[in-house]
PDB file of C-alpha atoms (C1' of nucleotides) in Angstrom:
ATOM      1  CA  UNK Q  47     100.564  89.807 109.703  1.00  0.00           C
ATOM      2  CA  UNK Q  48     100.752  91.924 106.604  1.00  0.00           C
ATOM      3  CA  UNK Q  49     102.752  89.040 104.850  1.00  0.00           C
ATOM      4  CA  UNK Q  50     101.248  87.367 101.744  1.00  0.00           C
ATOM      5  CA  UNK Q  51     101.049  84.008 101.814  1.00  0.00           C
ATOM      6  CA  UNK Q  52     102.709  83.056  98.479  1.00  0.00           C
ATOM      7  CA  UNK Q  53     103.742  79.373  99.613  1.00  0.00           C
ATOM      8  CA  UNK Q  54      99.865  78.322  99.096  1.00  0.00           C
ATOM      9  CA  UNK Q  55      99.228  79.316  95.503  1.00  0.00           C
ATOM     10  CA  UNK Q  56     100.166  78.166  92.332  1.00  0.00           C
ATOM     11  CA  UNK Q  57     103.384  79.800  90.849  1.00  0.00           C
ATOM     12  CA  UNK Q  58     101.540  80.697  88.138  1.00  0.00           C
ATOM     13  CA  UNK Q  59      99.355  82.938  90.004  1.00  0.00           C
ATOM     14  CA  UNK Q  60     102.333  84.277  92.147  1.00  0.00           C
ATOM     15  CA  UNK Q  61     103.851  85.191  88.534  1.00  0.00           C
ATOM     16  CA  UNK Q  62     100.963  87.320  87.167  1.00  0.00           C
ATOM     17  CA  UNK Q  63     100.610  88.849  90.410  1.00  0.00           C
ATOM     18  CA  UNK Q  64     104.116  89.931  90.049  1.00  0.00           C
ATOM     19  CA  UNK Q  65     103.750  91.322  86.775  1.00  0.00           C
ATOM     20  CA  UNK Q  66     100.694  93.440  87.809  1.00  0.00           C
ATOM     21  CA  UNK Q  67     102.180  94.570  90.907  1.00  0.00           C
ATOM     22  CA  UNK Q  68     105.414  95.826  89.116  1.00  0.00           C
ATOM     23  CA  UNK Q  69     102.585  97.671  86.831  1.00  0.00           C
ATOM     24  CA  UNK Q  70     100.390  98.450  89.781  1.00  0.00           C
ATOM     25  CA  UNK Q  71     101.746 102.549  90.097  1.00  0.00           C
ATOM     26  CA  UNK Q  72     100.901 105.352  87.818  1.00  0.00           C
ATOM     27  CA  UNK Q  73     104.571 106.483  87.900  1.00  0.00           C
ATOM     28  CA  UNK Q  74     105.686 103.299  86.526  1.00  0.00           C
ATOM     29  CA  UNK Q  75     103.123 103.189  83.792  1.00  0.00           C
ATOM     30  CA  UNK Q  76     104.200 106.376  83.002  1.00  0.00           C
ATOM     31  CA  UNK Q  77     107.739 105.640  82.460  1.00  0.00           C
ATOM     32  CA  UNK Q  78     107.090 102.490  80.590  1.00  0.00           C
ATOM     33  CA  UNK Q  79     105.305 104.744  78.148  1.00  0.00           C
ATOM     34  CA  UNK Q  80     108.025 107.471  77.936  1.00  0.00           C
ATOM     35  CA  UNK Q  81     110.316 104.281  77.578  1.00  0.00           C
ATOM     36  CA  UNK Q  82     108.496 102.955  74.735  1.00  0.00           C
ATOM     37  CA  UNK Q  83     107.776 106.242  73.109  1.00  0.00           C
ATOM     38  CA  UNK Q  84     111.578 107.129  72.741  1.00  0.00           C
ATOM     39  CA  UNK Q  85     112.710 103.362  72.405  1.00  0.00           C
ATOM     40  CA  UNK Q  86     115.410 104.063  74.684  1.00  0.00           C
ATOM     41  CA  UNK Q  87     115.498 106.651  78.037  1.00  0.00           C
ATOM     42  CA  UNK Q  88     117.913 108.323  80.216  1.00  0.00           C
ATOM     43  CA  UNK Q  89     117.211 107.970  84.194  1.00  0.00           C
ATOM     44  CA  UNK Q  90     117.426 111.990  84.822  1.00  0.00           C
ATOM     45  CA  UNK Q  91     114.865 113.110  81.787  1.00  0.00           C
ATOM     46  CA  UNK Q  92     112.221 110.937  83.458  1.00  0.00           C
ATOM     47  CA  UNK Q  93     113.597 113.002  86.894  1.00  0.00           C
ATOM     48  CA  UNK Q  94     112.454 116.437  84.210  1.00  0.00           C
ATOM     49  CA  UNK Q  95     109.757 114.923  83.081  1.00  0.00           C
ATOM     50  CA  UNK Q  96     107.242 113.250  85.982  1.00  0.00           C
ATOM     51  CA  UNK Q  97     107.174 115.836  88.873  1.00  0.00           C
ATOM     52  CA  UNK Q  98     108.595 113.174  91.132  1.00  0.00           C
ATOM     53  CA  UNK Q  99     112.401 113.310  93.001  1.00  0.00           C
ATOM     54  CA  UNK Q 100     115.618 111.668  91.740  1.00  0.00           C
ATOM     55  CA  UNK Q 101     114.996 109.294  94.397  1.00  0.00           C
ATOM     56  CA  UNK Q 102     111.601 108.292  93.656  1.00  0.00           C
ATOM     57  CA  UNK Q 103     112.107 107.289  90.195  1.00  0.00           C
ATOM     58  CA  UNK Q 104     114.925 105.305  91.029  1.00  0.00           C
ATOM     59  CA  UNK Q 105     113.467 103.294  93.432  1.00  0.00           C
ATOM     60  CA  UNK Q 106     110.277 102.834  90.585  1.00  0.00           C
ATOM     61  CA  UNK Q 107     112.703 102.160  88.041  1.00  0.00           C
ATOM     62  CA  UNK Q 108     114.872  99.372  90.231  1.00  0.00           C
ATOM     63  CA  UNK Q 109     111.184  97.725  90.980  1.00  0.00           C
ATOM     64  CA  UNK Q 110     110.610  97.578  86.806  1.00  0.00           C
ATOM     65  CA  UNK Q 111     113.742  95.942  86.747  1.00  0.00           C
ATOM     66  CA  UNK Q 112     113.124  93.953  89.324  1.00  0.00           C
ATOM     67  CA  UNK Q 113     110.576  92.248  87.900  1.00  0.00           C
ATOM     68  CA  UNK Q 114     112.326  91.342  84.524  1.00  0.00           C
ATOM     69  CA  UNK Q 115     110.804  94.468  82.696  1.00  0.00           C
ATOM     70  CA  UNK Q 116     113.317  96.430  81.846  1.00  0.00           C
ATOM     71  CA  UNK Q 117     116.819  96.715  81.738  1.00  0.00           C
ATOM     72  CA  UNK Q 118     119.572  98.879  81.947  1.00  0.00           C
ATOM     73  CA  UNK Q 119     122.835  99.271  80.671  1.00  0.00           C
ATOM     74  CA  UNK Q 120     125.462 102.326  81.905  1.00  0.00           C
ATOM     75  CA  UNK Q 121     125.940 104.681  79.048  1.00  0.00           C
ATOM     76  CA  UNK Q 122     129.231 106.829  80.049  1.00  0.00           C
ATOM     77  CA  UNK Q 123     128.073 108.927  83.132  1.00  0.00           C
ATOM     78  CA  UNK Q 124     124.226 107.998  82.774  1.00  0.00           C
ATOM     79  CA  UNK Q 125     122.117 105.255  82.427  1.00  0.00           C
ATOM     80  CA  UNK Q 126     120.048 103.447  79.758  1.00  0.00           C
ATOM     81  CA  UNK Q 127     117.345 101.940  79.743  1.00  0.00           C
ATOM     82  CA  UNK Q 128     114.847 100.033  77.785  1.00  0.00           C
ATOM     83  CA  UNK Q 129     112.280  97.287  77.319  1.00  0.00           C
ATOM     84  CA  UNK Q 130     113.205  93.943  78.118  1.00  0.00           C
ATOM     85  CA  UNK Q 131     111.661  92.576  74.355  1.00  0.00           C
ATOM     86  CA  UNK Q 132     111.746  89.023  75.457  1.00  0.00           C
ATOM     87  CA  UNK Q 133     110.411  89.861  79.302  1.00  0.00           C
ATOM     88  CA  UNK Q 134     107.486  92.005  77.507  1.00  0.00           C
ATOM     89  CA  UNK Q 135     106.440  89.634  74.716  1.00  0.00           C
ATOM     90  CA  UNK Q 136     106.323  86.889  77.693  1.00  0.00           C
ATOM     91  CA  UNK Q 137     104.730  89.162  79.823  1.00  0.00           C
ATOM     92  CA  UNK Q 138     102.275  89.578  77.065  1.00  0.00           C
ATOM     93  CA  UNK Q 139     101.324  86.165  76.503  1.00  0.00           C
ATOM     94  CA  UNK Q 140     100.739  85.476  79.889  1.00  0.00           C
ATOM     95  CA  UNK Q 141      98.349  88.572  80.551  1.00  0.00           C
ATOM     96  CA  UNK Q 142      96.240  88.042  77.517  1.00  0.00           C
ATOM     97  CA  UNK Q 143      95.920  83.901  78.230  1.00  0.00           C
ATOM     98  CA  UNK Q 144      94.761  85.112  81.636  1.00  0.00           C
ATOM     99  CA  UNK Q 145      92.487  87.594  80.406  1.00  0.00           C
ATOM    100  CA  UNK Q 146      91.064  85.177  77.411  1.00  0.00           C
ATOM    101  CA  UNK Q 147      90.184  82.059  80.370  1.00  0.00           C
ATOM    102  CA  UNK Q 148      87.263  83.800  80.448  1.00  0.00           C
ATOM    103  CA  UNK Q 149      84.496  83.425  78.318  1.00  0.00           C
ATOM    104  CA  UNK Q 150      81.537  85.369  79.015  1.00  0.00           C
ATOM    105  CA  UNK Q 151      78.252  83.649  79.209  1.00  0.00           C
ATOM    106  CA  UNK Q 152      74.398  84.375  79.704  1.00  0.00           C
ATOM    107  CA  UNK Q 153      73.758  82.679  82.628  1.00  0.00           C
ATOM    108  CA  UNK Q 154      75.222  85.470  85.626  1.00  0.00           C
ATOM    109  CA  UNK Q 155      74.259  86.362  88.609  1.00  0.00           C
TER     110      UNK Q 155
ATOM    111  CA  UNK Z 174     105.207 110.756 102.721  1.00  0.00           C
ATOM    112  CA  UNK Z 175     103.671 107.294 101.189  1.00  0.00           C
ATOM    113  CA  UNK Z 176     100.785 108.591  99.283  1.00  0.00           C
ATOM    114  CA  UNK Z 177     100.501 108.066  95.190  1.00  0.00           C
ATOM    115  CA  UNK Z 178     101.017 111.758  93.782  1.00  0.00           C
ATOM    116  CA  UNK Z 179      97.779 110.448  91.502  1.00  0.00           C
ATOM    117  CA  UNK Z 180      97.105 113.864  90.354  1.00  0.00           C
ATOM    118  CA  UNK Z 181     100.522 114.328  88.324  1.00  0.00           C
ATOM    119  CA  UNK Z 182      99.516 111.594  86.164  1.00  0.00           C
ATOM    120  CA  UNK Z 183      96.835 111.079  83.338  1.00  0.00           C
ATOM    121  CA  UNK Z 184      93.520 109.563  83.936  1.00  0.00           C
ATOM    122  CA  UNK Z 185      94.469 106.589  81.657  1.00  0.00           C
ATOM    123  CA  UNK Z 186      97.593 105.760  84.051  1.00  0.00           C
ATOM    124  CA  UNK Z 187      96.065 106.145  87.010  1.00  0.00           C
ATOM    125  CA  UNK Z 188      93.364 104.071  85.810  1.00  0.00           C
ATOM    126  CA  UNK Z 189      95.628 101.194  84.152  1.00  0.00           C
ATOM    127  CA  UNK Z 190      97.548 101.470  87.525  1.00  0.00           C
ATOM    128  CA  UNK Z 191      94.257 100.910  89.626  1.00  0.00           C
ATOM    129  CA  UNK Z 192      93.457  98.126  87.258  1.00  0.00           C
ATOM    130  CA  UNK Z 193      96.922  96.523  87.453  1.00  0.00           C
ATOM    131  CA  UNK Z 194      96.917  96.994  91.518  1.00  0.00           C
ATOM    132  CA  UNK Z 195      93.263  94.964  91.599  1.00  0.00           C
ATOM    133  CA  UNK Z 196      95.032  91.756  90.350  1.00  0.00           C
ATOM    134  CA  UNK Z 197      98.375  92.098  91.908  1.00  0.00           C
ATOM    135  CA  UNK Z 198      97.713  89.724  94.948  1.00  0.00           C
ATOM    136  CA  UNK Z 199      98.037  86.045  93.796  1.00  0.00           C
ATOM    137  CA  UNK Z 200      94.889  85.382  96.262  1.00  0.00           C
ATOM    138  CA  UNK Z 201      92.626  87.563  93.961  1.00  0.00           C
ATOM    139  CA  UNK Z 202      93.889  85.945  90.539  1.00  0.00           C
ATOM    140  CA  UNK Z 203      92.950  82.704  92.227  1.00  0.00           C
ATOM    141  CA  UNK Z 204      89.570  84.268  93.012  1.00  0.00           C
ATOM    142  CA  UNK Z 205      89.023  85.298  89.888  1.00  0.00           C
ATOM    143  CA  UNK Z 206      90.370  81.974  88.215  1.00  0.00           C
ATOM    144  CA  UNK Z 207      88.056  79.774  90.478  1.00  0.00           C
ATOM    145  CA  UNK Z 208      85.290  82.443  89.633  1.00  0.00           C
ATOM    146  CA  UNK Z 209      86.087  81.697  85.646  1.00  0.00           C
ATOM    147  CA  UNK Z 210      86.041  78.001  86.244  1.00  0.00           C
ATOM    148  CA  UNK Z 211      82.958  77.697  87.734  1.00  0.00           C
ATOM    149  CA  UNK Z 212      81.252  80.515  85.979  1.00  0.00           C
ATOM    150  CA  UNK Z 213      79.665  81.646  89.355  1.00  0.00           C
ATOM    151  CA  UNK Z 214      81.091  81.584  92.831  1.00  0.00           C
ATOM    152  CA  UNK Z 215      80.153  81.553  96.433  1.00  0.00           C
ATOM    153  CA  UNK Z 216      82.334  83.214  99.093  1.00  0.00           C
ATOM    154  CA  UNK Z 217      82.341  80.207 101.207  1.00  0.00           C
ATOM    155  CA  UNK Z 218      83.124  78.312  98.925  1.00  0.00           C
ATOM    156  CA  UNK Z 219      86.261  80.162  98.305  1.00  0.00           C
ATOM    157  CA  UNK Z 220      87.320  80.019 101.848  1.00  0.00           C
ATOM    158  CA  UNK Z 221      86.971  76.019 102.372  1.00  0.00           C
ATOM    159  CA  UNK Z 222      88.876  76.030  98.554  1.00  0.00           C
ATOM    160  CA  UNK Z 223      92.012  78.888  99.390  1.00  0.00           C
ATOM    161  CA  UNK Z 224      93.747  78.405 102.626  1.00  0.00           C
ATOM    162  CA  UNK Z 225      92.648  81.726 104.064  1.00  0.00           C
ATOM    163  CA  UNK Z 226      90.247  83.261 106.381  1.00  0.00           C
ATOM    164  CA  UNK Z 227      86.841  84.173 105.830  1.00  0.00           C
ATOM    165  CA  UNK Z 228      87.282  87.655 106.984  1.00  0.00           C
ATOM    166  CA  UNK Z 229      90.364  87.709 104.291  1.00  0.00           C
ATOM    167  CA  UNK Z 230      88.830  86.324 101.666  1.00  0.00           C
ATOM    168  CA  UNK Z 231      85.984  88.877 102.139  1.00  0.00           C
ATOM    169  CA  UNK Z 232      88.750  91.247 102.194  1.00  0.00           C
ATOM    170  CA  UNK Z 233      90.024  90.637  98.770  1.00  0.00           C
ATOM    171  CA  UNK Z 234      86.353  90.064  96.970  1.00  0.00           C
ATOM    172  CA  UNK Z 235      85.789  94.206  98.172  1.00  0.00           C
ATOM    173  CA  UNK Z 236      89.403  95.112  96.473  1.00  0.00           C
ATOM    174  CA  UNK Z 237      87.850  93.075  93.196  1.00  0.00           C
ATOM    175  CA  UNK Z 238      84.312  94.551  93.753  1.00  0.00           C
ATOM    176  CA  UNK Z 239      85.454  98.043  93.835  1.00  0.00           C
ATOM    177  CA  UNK Z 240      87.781  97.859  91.196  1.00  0.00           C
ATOM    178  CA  UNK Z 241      84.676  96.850  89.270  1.00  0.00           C
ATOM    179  CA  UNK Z 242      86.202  94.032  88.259  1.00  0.00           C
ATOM    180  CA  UNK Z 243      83.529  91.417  89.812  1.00  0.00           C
ATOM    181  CA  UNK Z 244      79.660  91.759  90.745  1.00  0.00           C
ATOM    182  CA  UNK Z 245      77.812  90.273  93.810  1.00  0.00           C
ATOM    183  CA  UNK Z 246      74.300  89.620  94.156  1.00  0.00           C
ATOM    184  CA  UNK Z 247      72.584  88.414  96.943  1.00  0.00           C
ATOM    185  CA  UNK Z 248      71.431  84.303  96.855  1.00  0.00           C
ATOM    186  CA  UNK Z 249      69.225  83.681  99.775  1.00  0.00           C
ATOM    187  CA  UNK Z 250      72.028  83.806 102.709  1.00  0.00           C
ATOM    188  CA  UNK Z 251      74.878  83.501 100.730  1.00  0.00           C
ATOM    189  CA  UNK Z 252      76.509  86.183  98.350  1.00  0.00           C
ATOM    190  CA  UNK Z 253      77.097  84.529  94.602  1.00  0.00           C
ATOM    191  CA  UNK Z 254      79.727  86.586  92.734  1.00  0.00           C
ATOM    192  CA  UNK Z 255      80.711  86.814  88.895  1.00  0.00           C
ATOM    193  CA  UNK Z 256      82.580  88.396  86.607  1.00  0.00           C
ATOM    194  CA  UNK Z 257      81.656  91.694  85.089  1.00  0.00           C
ATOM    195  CA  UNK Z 258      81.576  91.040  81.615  1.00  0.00           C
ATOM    196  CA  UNK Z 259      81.725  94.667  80.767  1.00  0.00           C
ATOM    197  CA  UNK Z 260      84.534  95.182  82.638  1.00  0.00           C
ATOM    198  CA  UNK Z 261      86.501  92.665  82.030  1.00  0.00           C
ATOM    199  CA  UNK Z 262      85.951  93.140  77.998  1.00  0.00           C
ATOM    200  CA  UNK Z 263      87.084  97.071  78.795  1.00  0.00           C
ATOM    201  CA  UNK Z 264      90.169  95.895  80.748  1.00  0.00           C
ATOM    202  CA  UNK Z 265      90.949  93.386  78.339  1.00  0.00           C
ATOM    203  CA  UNK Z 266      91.343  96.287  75.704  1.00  0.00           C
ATOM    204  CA  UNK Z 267      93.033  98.503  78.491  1.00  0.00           C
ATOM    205  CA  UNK Z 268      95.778  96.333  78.964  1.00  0.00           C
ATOM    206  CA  UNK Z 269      96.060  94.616  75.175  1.00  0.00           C
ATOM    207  CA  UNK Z 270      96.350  98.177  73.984  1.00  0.00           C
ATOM    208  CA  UNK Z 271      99.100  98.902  76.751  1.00  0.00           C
ATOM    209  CA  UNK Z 272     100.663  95.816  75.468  1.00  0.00           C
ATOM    210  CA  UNK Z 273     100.630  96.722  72.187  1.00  0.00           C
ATOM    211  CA  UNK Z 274     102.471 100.109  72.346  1.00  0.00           C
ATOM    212  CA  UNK Z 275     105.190  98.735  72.707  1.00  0.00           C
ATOM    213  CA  UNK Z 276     107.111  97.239  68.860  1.00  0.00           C
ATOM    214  CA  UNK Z 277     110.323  95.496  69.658  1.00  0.00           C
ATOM    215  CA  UNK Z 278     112.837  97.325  67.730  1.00  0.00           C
ATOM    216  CA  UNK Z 279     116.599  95.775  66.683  1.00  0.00           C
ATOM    217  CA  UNK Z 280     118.127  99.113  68.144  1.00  0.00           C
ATOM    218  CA  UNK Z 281     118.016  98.535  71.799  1.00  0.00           C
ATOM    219  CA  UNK Z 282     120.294  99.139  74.976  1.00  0.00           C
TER     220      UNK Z 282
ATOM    221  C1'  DA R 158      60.561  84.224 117.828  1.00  0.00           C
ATOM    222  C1'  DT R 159      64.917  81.664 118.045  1.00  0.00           C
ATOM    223  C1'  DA R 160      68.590  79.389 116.135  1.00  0.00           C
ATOM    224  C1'  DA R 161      71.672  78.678 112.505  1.00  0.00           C
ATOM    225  C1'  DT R 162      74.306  80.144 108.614  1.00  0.00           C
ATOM    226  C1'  DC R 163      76.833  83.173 105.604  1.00  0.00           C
ATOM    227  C1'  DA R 164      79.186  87.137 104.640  1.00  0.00           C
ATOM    228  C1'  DA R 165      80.571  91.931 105.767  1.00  0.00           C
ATOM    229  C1'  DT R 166      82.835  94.873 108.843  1.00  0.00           C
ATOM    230  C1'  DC R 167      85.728  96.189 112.893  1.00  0.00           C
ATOM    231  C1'  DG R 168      89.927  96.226 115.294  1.00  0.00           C
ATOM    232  C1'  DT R 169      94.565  95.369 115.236  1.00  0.00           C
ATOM    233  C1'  DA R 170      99.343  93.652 114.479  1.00  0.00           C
ATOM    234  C1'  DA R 171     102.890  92.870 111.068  1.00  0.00           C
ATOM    235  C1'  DT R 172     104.728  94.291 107.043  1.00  0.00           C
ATOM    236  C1'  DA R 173     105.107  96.786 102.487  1.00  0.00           C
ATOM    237  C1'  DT R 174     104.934 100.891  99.722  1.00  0.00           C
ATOM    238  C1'  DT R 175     105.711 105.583  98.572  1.00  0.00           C
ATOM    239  C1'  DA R 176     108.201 109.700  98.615  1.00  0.00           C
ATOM    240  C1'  DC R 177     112.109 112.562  99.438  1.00  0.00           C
ATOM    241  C1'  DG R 178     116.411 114.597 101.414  1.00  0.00           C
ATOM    242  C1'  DA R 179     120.967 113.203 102.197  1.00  0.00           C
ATOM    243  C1'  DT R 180     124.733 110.578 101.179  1.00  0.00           C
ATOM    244  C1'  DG R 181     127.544 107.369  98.481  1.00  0.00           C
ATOM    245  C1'  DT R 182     129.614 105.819  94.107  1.00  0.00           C
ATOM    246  C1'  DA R 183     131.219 105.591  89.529  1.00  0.00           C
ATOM    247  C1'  DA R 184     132.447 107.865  85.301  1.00  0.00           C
ATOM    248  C1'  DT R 185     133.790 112.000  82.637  1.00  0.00           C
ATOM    249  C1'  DG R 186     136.038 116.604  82.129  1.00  0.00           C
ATOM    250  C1'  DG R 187     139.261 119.998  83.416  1.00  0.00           C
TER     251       DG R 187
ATOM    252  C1'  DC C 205     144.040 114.776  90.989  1.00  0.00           C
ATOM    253  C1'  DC C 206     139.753 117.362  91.823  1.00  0.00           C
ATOM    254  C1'  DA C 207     135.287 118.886  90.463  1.00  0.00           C
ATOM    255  C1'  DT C 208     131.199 117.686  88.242  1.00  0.00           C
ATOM    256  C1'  DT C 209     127.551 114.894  86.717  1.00  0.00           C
ATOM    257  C1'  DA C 210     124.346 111.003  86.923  1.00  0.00           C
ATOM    258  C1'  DC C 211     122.471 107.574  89.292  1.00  0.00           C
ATOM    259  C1'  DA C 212     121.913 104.369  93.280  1.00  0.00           C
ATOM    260  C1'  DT C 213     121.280 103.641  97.996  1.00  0.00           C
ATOM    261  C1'  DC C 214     120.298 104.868 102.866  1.00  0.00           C
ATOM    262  C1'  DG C 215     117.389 106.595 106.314  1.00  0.00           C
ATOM    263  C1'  DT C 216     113.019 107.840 107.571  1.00  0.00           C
ATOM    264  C1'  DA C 217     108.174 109.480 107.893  1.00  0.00           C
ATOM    265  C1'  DA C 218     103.530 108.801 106.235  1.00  0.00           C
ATOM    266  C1'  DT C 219     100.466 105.704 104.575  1.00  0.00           C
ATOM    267  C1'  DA C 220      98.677 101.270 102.562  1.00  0.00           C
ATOM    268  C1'  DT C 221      98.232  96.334 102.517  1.00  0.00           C
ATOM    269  C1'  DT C 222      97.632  91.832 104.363  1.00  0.00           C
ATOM    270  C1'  DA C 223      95.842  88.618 107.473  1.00  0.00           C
ATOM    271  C1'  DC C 224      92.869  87.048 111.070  1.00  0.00           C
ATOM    272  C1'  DG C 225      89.897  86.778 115.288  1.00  0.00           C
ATOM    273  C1'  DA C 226      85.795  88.803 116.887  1.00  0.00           C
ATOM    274  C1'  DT C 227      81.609  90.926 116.088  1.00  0.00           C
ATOM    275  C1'  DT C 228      77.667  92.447 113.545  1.00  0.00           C
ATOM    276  C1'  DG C 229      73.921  92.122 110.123  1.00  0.00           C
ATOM    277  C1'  DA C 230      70.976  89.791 107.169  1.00  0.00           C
ATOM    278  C1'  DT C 231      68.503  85.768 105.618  1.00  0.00           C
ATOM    279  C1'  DT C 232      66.695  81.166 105.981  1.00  0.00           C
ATOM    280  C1'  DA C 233      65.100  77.215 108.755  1.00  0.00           C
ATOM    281  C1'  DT C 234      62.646  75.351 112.777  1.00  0.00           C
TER     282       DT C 234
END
DNA sequence: ATAATCAATCGTAATATTACGATGTAATGG
DNA sequence: CCATTACATCGTAATATTACGATTGATTAT
């Protein structure tokens, strides 16, 4: 096995799991934040930046876009990218009605 | 290879990574919506109510547990689990604040 | 005490992820 | 055109995840 079984839950659920999974690596965090702090970022500065190889980031950078993230756009001989705003306010609304379905309440175990 | 490089990254994105990772598996947001819903949940229940083994289920409740993201307490000779209303108010911040680093901005790629 | 029940853990197979060197590809500069 | 630069992709090794049957452990019922 090893093969989630996507086919029996809601597509809601498969879509938040998505979302968190594309988030679910400290590299990727990371470059989400250098993203955000300098609005727009160059592939090889994140390559100076995290101690990780060319490679690496790449590959964690296709998986951000992947998932609707971010995007990229070439920029002469390098590569641009940036927040997806529409993908991100989305993804926000979706995370925070998830996190507000629950109410706390006295009675726990 | 295949091992997070964890220690090249800050505490606050390894733990918003570890965080993200807990719910990225669309059989633990249904967990954790059916645990919302009813306010309190027994494992078995959970098994007759997903389409997935017992042993799996189990599985996933551990992953949820040690994230810290759920409590169990033992109910005669079953196991009731909750939320963590702590924890869940903590990783609501967490992720809103995450959220909210990021300001659209007109110039974009 | 014995049986029954519920959940955790073990063992294991299938698959996914992570990381990196090496190679490929596309654009710019000479 | 050829070299350089920047990034993507390939190939691969190490490790993690997912799922489930089987077993174990703990608690209640008889």
């Amino acid at each position: 096995m090893g093969i989630s079984k996507t086919e029996i839950f809601t597509d809601e659920q498969n879509r938040l799991a998505v979302l968190f999974k594309a988030l679910a690596h400290p590299a990727r965090i990371a470059i989400l934040q250098r993203i955000i702090i300098a609005n727009t970022c160059i592939c090889g500065d994140l390559v100076g930046e995290l101690g990780l190889a060319q490679a690496t980031i790449s590959q964690h950078l296709k998986e951000l876009k992947s998932a609707g993230i971010i995007q990229g756009t070439i920029e002469g001989v390098s590569v641009c990218y940036c927040i997806d705003p529409e993908a991100w306010k989305l993804m926000e609304r979706y995370f925070s009605e998830f996190m507000a379905s629950y109410k706390p309440t006295p009675s726990c175990c």
